[in-house]
Amino acid sequence: HGKFPDILEDEVVGEQATQLYEDAQAMIEKLISRKLLQPRAIFGLFEANTVGEDDIRVSLNGKERVTFRTLRQQGKKKSGVENLALADFIAPEGSGVQDYMGAFCVAIFGAEEIAAKYKEDHDDYHAILVQAIADRFAEAFAEYLHHQVRTRHWGYAPSESLSNEELIKEAYRGIRPAPGYPACPDHLEKDSIWELLEVEKNIGVK
């Protein structure tokens, strides 16, 4: 545990962290130069309005596509503090305001096959390394896609110019919640995203 790059100088784990970092850099170079991984993504921007207390109805060109059931915060709050849901941040249906939201899926293909070959050679270390790097690539891909949506496709922040540190702190306008994370902890909403974007049909992600 520790923050990069300080961990490389850590008295306890610095030597191992440095070795791991160097091994990861070599693996990244190999994966990129040989084009061994394939990134795939899909996203869409949709009309959205809340219905009832907690639900968000998503439409395309006025035709209803799916309804997201946003789970309200479950923790006990002090008096006067509301238990929020994502639906609270979308304009209600019938309010005269047309709101919008996006949905996306990103994936990195190829890592499982590469890891399997390493395991066949009894090299669990490099198998785990490939999978860990692919996970980081997927996170970076989501960050890149979100930036493209903000600055180009949705375009509500065309002049955005943030440092890497600011991106890590999520200083941009808008949020990128995902099923399973605190803002929408219900993993079942992945089914709604898959239906909305036809994810498996379009990019092969299951």
CSV table of N, CA and C in Angstrom, one decimal, residues 17-129:
chain,number,residue,atom,x,y,z
A,17,ALA,N,8.5,-2.7,-4.9
A,17,ALA,CA,7.6,-1.9,-5.7
A,17,ALA,C,8.3,-1.4,-6.9
A,18,THR,N,9.6,-1.1,-6.8
A,18,THR,CA,10.4,-0.6,-8.0
A,18,THR,C,10.5,-1.8,-9.0
A,19,GLN,N,10.8,-3.0,-8.5
A,19,GLN,CA,10.9,-4.1,-9.4
A,19,GLN,C,9.6,-4.4,-10.1
A,20,LEU,N,8.5,-4.3,-9.4
A,20,LEU,CA,7.2,-4.5,-9.9
A,20,LEU,C,6.9,-3.5,-11.0
A,21,TYR,N,7.2,-2.2,-10.7
A,21,TYR,CA,7.0,-1.1,-11.6
A,21,TYR,C,7.8,-1.3,-12.9
A,22,GLU,N,9.0,-1.7,-12.8
A,22,GLU,CA,9.9,-2.0,-14.0
A,22,GLU,C,9.3,-3.1,-14.8
A,23,ASP,N,8.9,-4.2,-14.1
A,23,ASP,CA,8.3,-5.3,-14.8
A,23,ASP,C,7.0,-4.9,-15.6
A,24,ALA,N,6.2,-4.1,-14.9
A,24,ALA,CA,5.0,-3.6,-15.5
A,24,ALA,C,5.3,-2.7,-16.8
A,25,GLN,N,6.3,-1.9,-16.7
A,25,GLN,CA,6.6,-1.0,-17.8
A,25,GLN,C,7.1,-1.9,-19.0
A,26,ALA,N,7.8,-2.9,-18.7
A,26,ALA,CA,8.3,-3.8,-19.8
A,26,ALA,C,7.1,-4.6,-20.4
A,27,MET,N,6.2,-5.0,-19.6
A,27,MET,CA,5.0,-5.7,-20.1
A,27,MET,C,4.1,-4.8,-20.9
A,28,ILE,N,3.9,-3.5,-20.4
A,28,ILE,CA,3.1,-2.5,-21.2
A,28,ILE,C,3.8,-2.3,-22.6
A,29,GLU,N,5.1,-2.2,-22.6
A,29,GLU,CA,5.8,-2.0,-23.9
A,29,GLU,C,5.5,-3.1,-24.8
A,30,LYS,N,5.6,-4.3,-24.3
A,30,LYS,CA,5.3,-5.5,-25.1
A,30,LYS,C,3.9,-5.6,-25.6
A,31,LEU,N,2.9,-5.3,-24.7
A,31,LEU,CA,1.5,-5.4,-25.1
A,31,LEU,C,1.2,-4.3,-26.2
A,32,ILE,N,1.8,-3.2,-26.1
A,32,ILE,CA,1.5,-2.1,-27.0
A,32,ILE,C,2.2,-2.3,-28.3
A,33,SER,N,3.5,-2.6,-28.3
A,33,SER,CA,4.2,-2.8,-29.5
A,33,SER,C,3.7,-3.9,-30.4
A,34,ARG,N,3.2,-5.0,-29.7
A,34,ARG,CA,2.7,-6.2,-30.5
A,34,ARG,C,1.2,-6.1,-30.7
A,35,LYS,N,0.6,-5.1,-30.2
A,35,LYS,CA,-0.9,-4.9,-30.3
A,35,LYS,C,-1.6,-6.1,-29.9
A,36,LEU,N,-1.3,-6.6,-28.6
A,36,LEU,CA,-1.9,-7.8,-28.1
A,36,LEU,C,-3.2,-7.6,-27.4
A,37,LEU,N,-3.6,-6.4,-27.1
A,37,LEU,CA,-4.8,-6.1,-26.5
A,37,LEU,C,-5.7,-5.2,-27.4
A,38,GLN,N,-7.0,-5.4,-27.3
A,38,GLN,CA,-7.9,-4.7,-28.2
A,38,GLN,C,-9.0,-4.0,-27.3
A,39,PRO,N,-9.0,-2.6,-27.3
A,39,PRO,CA,-10.0,-1.9,-26.6
A,39,PRO,C,-11.3,-1.8,-27.4
A,40,ARG,N,-12.4,-2.0,-26.7
A,40,ARG,CA,-13.7,-1.8,-27.4
A,40,ARG,C,-14.6,-1.0,-26.4
A,41,ALA,N,-15.4,-0.1,-27.1
A,41,ALA,CA,-16.3,0.7,-26.3
A,41,ALA,C,-17.6,1.0,-27.0
A,42,ILE,N,-18.6,1.3,-26.3
A,42,ILE,CA,-19.9,1.8,-26.8
A,42,ILE,C,-20.4,2.8,-25.8
A,43,PHE,N,-21.1,3.9,-26.3
A,43,PHE,CA,-21.8,4.8,-25.5
A,43,PHE,C,-22.9,5.4,-26.2
A,44,GLY,N,-23.8,6.0,-25.4
A,44,GLY,CA,-25.0,6.7,-26.0
A,44,GLY,C,-25.4,7.8,-25.1
A,45,LEU,N,-26.0,8.8,-25.7
A,45,LEU,CA,-26.6,9.9,-25.0
A,45,LEU,C,-28.1,9.9,-25.2
A,46,PHE,N,-28.8,10.1,-24.1
A,46,PHE,CA,-30.3,9.8,-24.1
A,46,PHE,C,-31.1,10.9,-23.4
A,47,GLU,N,-32.3,11.0,-23.8
A,47,GLU,CA,-33.3,11.9,-23.1
A,47,GLU,C,-33.6,11.1,-21.8
A,48,ALA,N,-33.7,11.9,-20.7
A,48,ALA,CA,-34.0,11.3,-19.4
A,48,ALA,C,-34.8,12.2,-18.5
A,49,ASN,N,-35.8,11.6,-17.8
A,49,ASN,CA,-36.6,12.3,-16.8
A,49,ASN,C,-36.9,11.3,-15.7
A,50,THR,N,-37.1,11.8,-14.5
A,50,THR,CA,-37.5,10.9,-13.4
A,50,THR,C,-39.0,10.6,-13.5
A,51,VAL,N,-39.4,9.4,-13.0
A,51,VAL,CA,-40.8,9.1,-12.9
A,51,VAL,C,-40.9,8.5,-11.5
A,52,GLY,N,-41.9,8.9,-10.7
A,52,GLY,CA,-42.0,8.5,-9.3
A,52,GLY,C,-40.9,9.1,-8.5
A,53,GLU,N,-40.5,8.4,-7.4
A,53,GLU,CA,-39.5,9.0,-6.5
A,53,GLU,C,-38.1,8.6,-6.9
A,54,ASP,N,-37.9,7.4,-7.4
A,54,ASP,CA,-36.5,6.9,-7.5
A,54,ASP,C,-36.1,6.5,-8.9
A,55,ASP,N,-37.0,6.5,-9.9
A,55,ASP,CA,-36.7,5.9,-11.2
A,55,ASP,C,-36.4,7.0,-12.2
A,56,ILE,N,-35.5,6.6,-13.2
A,56,ILE,CA,-35.2,7.5,-14.3
A,56,ILE,C,-35.6,6.8,-15.6
A,57,ARG,N,-36.5,7.4,-16.3
A,57,ARG,CA,-36.9,6.8,-17.6
A,57,ARG,C,-36.1,7.4,-18.7
A,58,VAL,N,-35.5,6.5,-19.5
A,58,VAL,CA,-34.5,6.9,-20.6
A,58,VAL,C,-35.2,6.7,-21.9
A,59,SER,N,-35.1,7.7,-22.8
A,59,SER,CA,-35.7,7.6,-24.1
A,59,SER,C,-34.8,8.0,-25.2
A,60,LEU,N,-35.1,7.6,-26.4
A,60,LEU,CA,-34.3,8.0,-27.6
A,60,LEU,C,-35.3,8.5,-28.6
A,61,ASN,N,-35.2,9.8,-29.0
A,61,ASN,CA,-36.1,10.4,-30.0
A,61,ASN,C,-37.6,10.2,-29.5
A,62,GLY,N,-37.8,10.4,-28.2
A,62,GLY,CA,-39.1,10.4,-27.6
A,62,GLY,C,-39.7,9.0,-27.4
A,63,LYS,N,-38.9,7.9,-27.7
A,63,LYS,CA,-39.4,6.5,-27.5
A,63,LYS,C,-38.7,5.9,-26.3
A,64,GLU,N,-39.5,5.5,-25.4
A,64,GLU,CA,-38.9,4.9,-24.1
A,64,GLU,C,-38.1,3.7,-24.4
A,65,ARG,N,-36.9,3.7,-23.8
A,65,ARG,CA,-36.0,2.5,-24.0
A,65,ARG,C,-35.9,1.7,-22.7
A,66,VAL,N,-35.5,2.3,-21.6
A,66,VAL,CA,-35.4,1.5,-20.3
A,66,VAL,C,-35.7,2.5,-19.2
A,67,THR,N,-35.9,1.9,-18.0
A,67,THR,CA,-36.1,2.6,-16.8
A,67,THR,C,-35.1,2.1,-15.8
A,68,PHE,N,-34.2,3.1,-15.3
A,68,PHE,CA,-33.2,2.8,-14.3
A,68,PHE,C,-33.9,2.9,-12.9
A,69,ARG,N,-33.7,1.9,-12.1
A,69,ARG,CA,-34.3,2.0,-10.7
A,69,ARG,C,-33.1,2.4,-9.8
A,70,THR,N,-33.1,3.6,-9.4
A,70,THR,CA,-31.9,4.1,-8.7
A,70,THR,C,-32.2,3.9,-7.2
A,71,LEU,N,-31.2,3.2,-6.5
A,71,LEU,CA,-31.4,2.9,-5.1
A,71,LEU,C,-31.0,4.1,-4.3
A,72,ARG,N,-31.9,4.4,-3.3
A,72,ARG,CA,-31.7,5.5,-2.4
A,72,ARG,C,-30.7,5.1,-1.4
A,73,GLN,N,-29.9,6.1,-0.9
A,73,GLN,CA,-28.9,5.8,0.2
A,73,GLN,C,-29.6,5.1,1.3
A,74,GLN,N,-28.9,4.1,1.9
A,74,GLN,CA,-29.5,3.3,2.9
A,74,GLN,C,-29.0,3.7,4.3
A,75,GLY,N,-27.9,4.4,4.4
A,75,GLY,CA,-27.4,4.8,5.7
A,75,GLY,C,-28.3,5.7,6.5
A,76,LYS,N,-28.3,5.6,7.8
A,76,LYS,CA,-29.1,6.5,8.6
A,76,LYS,C,-28.5,7.9,8.7
A,77,LYS,N,-29.3,8.9,8.4
A,77,LYS,CA,-28.8,10.3,8.3
A,77,LYS,C,-29.3,11.0,9.5
A,78,LYS,N,-28.6,12.1,9.8
A,78,LYS,CA,-29.1,13.0,10.9
A,78,LYS,C,-30.4,13.7,10.5
A,79,SER,N,-31.1,14.2,11.4
A,79,SER,CA,-32.4,14.8,11.2
A,79,SER,C,-32.3,15.9,10.1
A,80,GLY,N,-33.2,15.9,9.1
A,80,GLY,CA,-33.2,16.9,8.1
A,80,GLY,C,-32.3,16.7,6.9
A,81,VAL,N,-31.5,15.6,7.0
A,81,VAL,CA,-30.6,15.3,5.9
A,81,VAL,C,-31.3,14.1,5.1
A,82,GLU,N,-31.4,14.4,3.7
A,82,GLU,CA,-32.1,13.4,2.9
A,82,GLU,C,-31.2,12.2,2.5
A,83,ASN,N,-31.9,11.1,2.3
A,83,ASN,CA,-31.2,9.9,1.7
A,83,ASN,C,-31.4,10.1,0.2
A,84,LEU,N,-30.3,10.4,-0.5
A,84,LEU,CA,-30.4,10.8,-1.9
A,84,LEU,C,-30.3,9.5,-2.8
A,85,ALA,N,-30.8,9.7,-4.1
A,85,ALA,CA,-30.7,8.8,-5.1
A,85,ALA,C,-30.3,9.5,-6.4
A,86,LEU,N,-29.8,8.9,-7.4
A,86,LEU,CA,-29.4,9.5,-8.6
A,86,LEU,C,-30.6,10.2,-9.3
A,87,ALA,N,-31.8,9.7,-9.1
A,87,ALA,CA,-33.0,10.2,-9.6
A,87,ALA,C,-33.2,11.7,-9.1
A,88,ASP,N,-32.7,12.0,-8.0
A,88,ASP,CA,-32.9,13.4,-7.4
A,88,ASP,C,-32.2,14.4,-8.3
A,89,PHE,N,-31.3,14.0,-9.1
A,89,PHE,CA,-30.5,15.0,-9.9
A,89,PHE,C,-31.0,15.1,-11.4
A,90,ILE,N,-32.1,14.5,-11.7
A,90,ILE,CA,-32.7,14.5,-13.0
A,90,ILE,C,-34.1,15.2,-13.0
A,91,ALA,N,-34.4,16.0,-14.0
A,91,ALA,CA,-35.6,16.7,-14.0
A,91,ALA,C,-36.8,15.8,-14.0
A,92,PRO,N,-37.9,16.0,-13.3
A,92,PRO,CA,-39.0,15.1,-13.3
A,92,PRO,C,-39.8,15.2,-14.6
A,93,GLU,N,-40.4,14.1,-14.9
A,93,GLU,CA,-41.3,14.0,-16.1
A,93,GLU,C,-42.5,14.9,-15.9
A,94,GLY,N,-42.8,15.7,-16.9
A,94,GLY,CA,-44.0,16.6,-16.7
A,94,GLY,C,-43.6,18.0,-16.2
A,95,SER,N,-42.3,18.2,-15.9
A,95,SER,CA,-41.8,19.5,-15.4
A,95,SER,C,-41.6,20.5,-16.5
A,96,GLY,N,-41.6,20.0,-17.7
A,96,GLY,CA,-41.3,20.9,-18.8
A,96,GLY,C,-39.8,21.0,-19.1
A,97,VAL,N,-39.0,20.3,-18.4
A,97,VAL,CA,-37.6,20.3,-18.6
A,97,VAL,C,-37.1,19.0,-19.2
A,98,GLN,N,-36.5,19.0,-20.3
A,98,GLN,CA,-35.9,17.7,-20.9
A,98,GLN,C,-34.5,17.6,-20.4
A,99,ASP,N,-34.3,16.6,-19.6
A,99,ASP,CA,-32.9,16.3,-19.1
A,99,ASP,C,-32.3,15.2,-20.0
A,100,TYR,N,-31.0,14.9,-19.7
A,100,TYR,CA,-30.3,14.0,-20.5
A,100,TYR,C,-29.3,13.2,-19.6
A,101,MET,N,-28.9,12.0,-20.0
A,101,MET,CA,-27.9,11.2,-19.4
A,101,MET,C,-27.2,10.3,-20.4
A,102,GLY,N,-26.1,9.9,-20.1
A,102,GLY,CA,-25.3,9.0,-21.0
A,102,GLY,C,-25.2,7.6,-20.3
A,103,ALA,N,-24.8,6.6,-21.2
A,103,ALA,CA,-24.5,5.3,-20.7
A,103,ALA,C,-23.3,4.8,-21.5
A,104,PHE,N,-22.5,3.9,-21.0
A,104,PHE,CA,-21.3,3.5,-21.7
A,104,PHE,C,-20.9,2.1,-21.2
A,105,CYS,N,-20.0,1.5,-22.0
A,105,CYS,CA,-19.3,0.3,-21.6
A,105,CYS,C,-18.0,0.3,-22.3
A,106,VAL,N,-16.9,0.0,-21.5
A,106,VAL,CA,-15.6,-0.1,-22.1
A,106,VAL,C,-15.0,-1.5,-21.7
A,107,ALA,N,-14.2,-2.0,-22.5
A,107,ALA,CA,-13.5,-3.3,-22.2
A,107,ALA,C,-12.2,-3.4,-22.9
A,108,ILE,N,-11.3,-4.3,-22.4
A,108,ILE,CA,-10.1,-4.6,-23.0
A,108,ILE,C,-10.1,-6.1,-23.3
A,109,PHE,N,-10.0,-6.4,-24.5
A,109,PHE,CA,-10.0,-7.8,-24.9
A,109,PHE,C,-8.6,-8.4,-25.2
A,110,GLY,N,-8.4,-9.6,-24.8
A,110,GLY,CA,-7.1,-10.3,-25.1
A,110,GLY,C,-6.3,-10.7,-23.9
A,111,ALA,N,-6.6,-10.0,-22.7
A,111,ALA,CA,-5.8,-10.2,-21.5
A,111,ALA,C,-5.9,-11.7,-21.0
A,112,GLU,N,-7.2,-12.2,-21.0
A,112,GLU,CA,-7.4,-13.5,-20.5
A,112,GLU,C,-6.6,-14.6,-21.3
A,113,GLU,N,-6.6,-14.4,-22.6
A,113,GLU,CA,-5.9,-15.4,-23.4
A,113,GLU,C,-4.3,-15.3,-23.1
A,114,ILE,N,-3.8,-14.1,-23.0
A,114,ILE,CA,-2.4,-14.0,-22.7
A,114,ILE,C,-2.1,-14.5,-21.3
A,115,ALA,N,-2.9,-14.2,-20.4
A,115,ALA,CA,-2.7,-14.8,-19.0
A,115,ALA,C,-2.8,-16.3,-19.0
A,116,ALA,N,-3.7,-16.8,-19.8
A,116,ALA,CA,-3.8,-18.3,-19.8
A,116,ALA,C,-2.5,-19.0,-20.3
A,117,LYS,N,-1.9,-18.3,-21.3
A,117,LYS,CA,-0.6,-18.9,-21.8
A,117,LYS,C,0.5,-18.8,-20.8
A,118,TYR,N,0.5,-17.8,-20.0
A,118,TYR,CA,1.5,-17.7,-19.0
A,118,TYR,C,1.3,-18.7,-17.9
A,119,LYS,N,0.0,-19.0,-17.6
A,119,LYS,CA,-0.3,-20.0,-16.6
A,119,LYS,C,0.0,-21.4,-17.1
A,120,GLU,N,-0.1,-21.6,-18.4
A,120,GLU,CA,0.3,-22.9,-19.0
A,120,GLU,C,1.8,-23.2,-18.7
A,121,ASP,N,2.5,-22.1,-18.7
A,121,ASP,CA,4.0,-22.1,-18.5
A,121,ASP,C,4.3,-22.0,-17.0
A,122,HIS,N,3.3,-22.1,-16.1
A,122,HIS,CA,3.5,-22.0,-14.7
A,122,HIS,C,4.1,-20.7,-14.2
A,123,ASP,N,3.7,-19.6,-15.0
A,123,ASP,CA,4.2,-18.3,-14.7
A,123,ASP,C,3.0,-17.4,-14.2
A,124,ASP,N,2.6,-17.7,-13.0
A,124,ASP,CA,1.5,-16.9,-12.4
A,124,ASP,C,1.8,-15.5,-12.3
A,125,TYR,N,3.0,-15.1,-12.0
A,125,TYR,CA,3.4,-13.7,-11.8
A,125,TYR,C,3.0,-12.9,-13.0
A,126,HIS,N,3.5,-13.3,-14.2
A,126,HIS,CA,3.2,-12.5,-15.4
A,126,HIS,C,1.7,-12.6,-15.8
A,127,ALA,N,1.1,-13.7,-15.5
A,127,ALA,CA,-0.4,-13.8,-15.7
A,127,ALA,C,-1.1,-12.8,-15.0
A,128,ILE,N,-0.8,-12.6,-13.7
A,128,ILE,CA,-1.5,-11.6,-12.8
A,128,ILE,C,-1.1,-10.2,-13.3
A,129,LEU,N,0.2,-10.1,-13.7
A,129,LEU,CA,0.6,-8.7,-14.2
A,129,LEU,C,-0.2,-8.3,-15.4
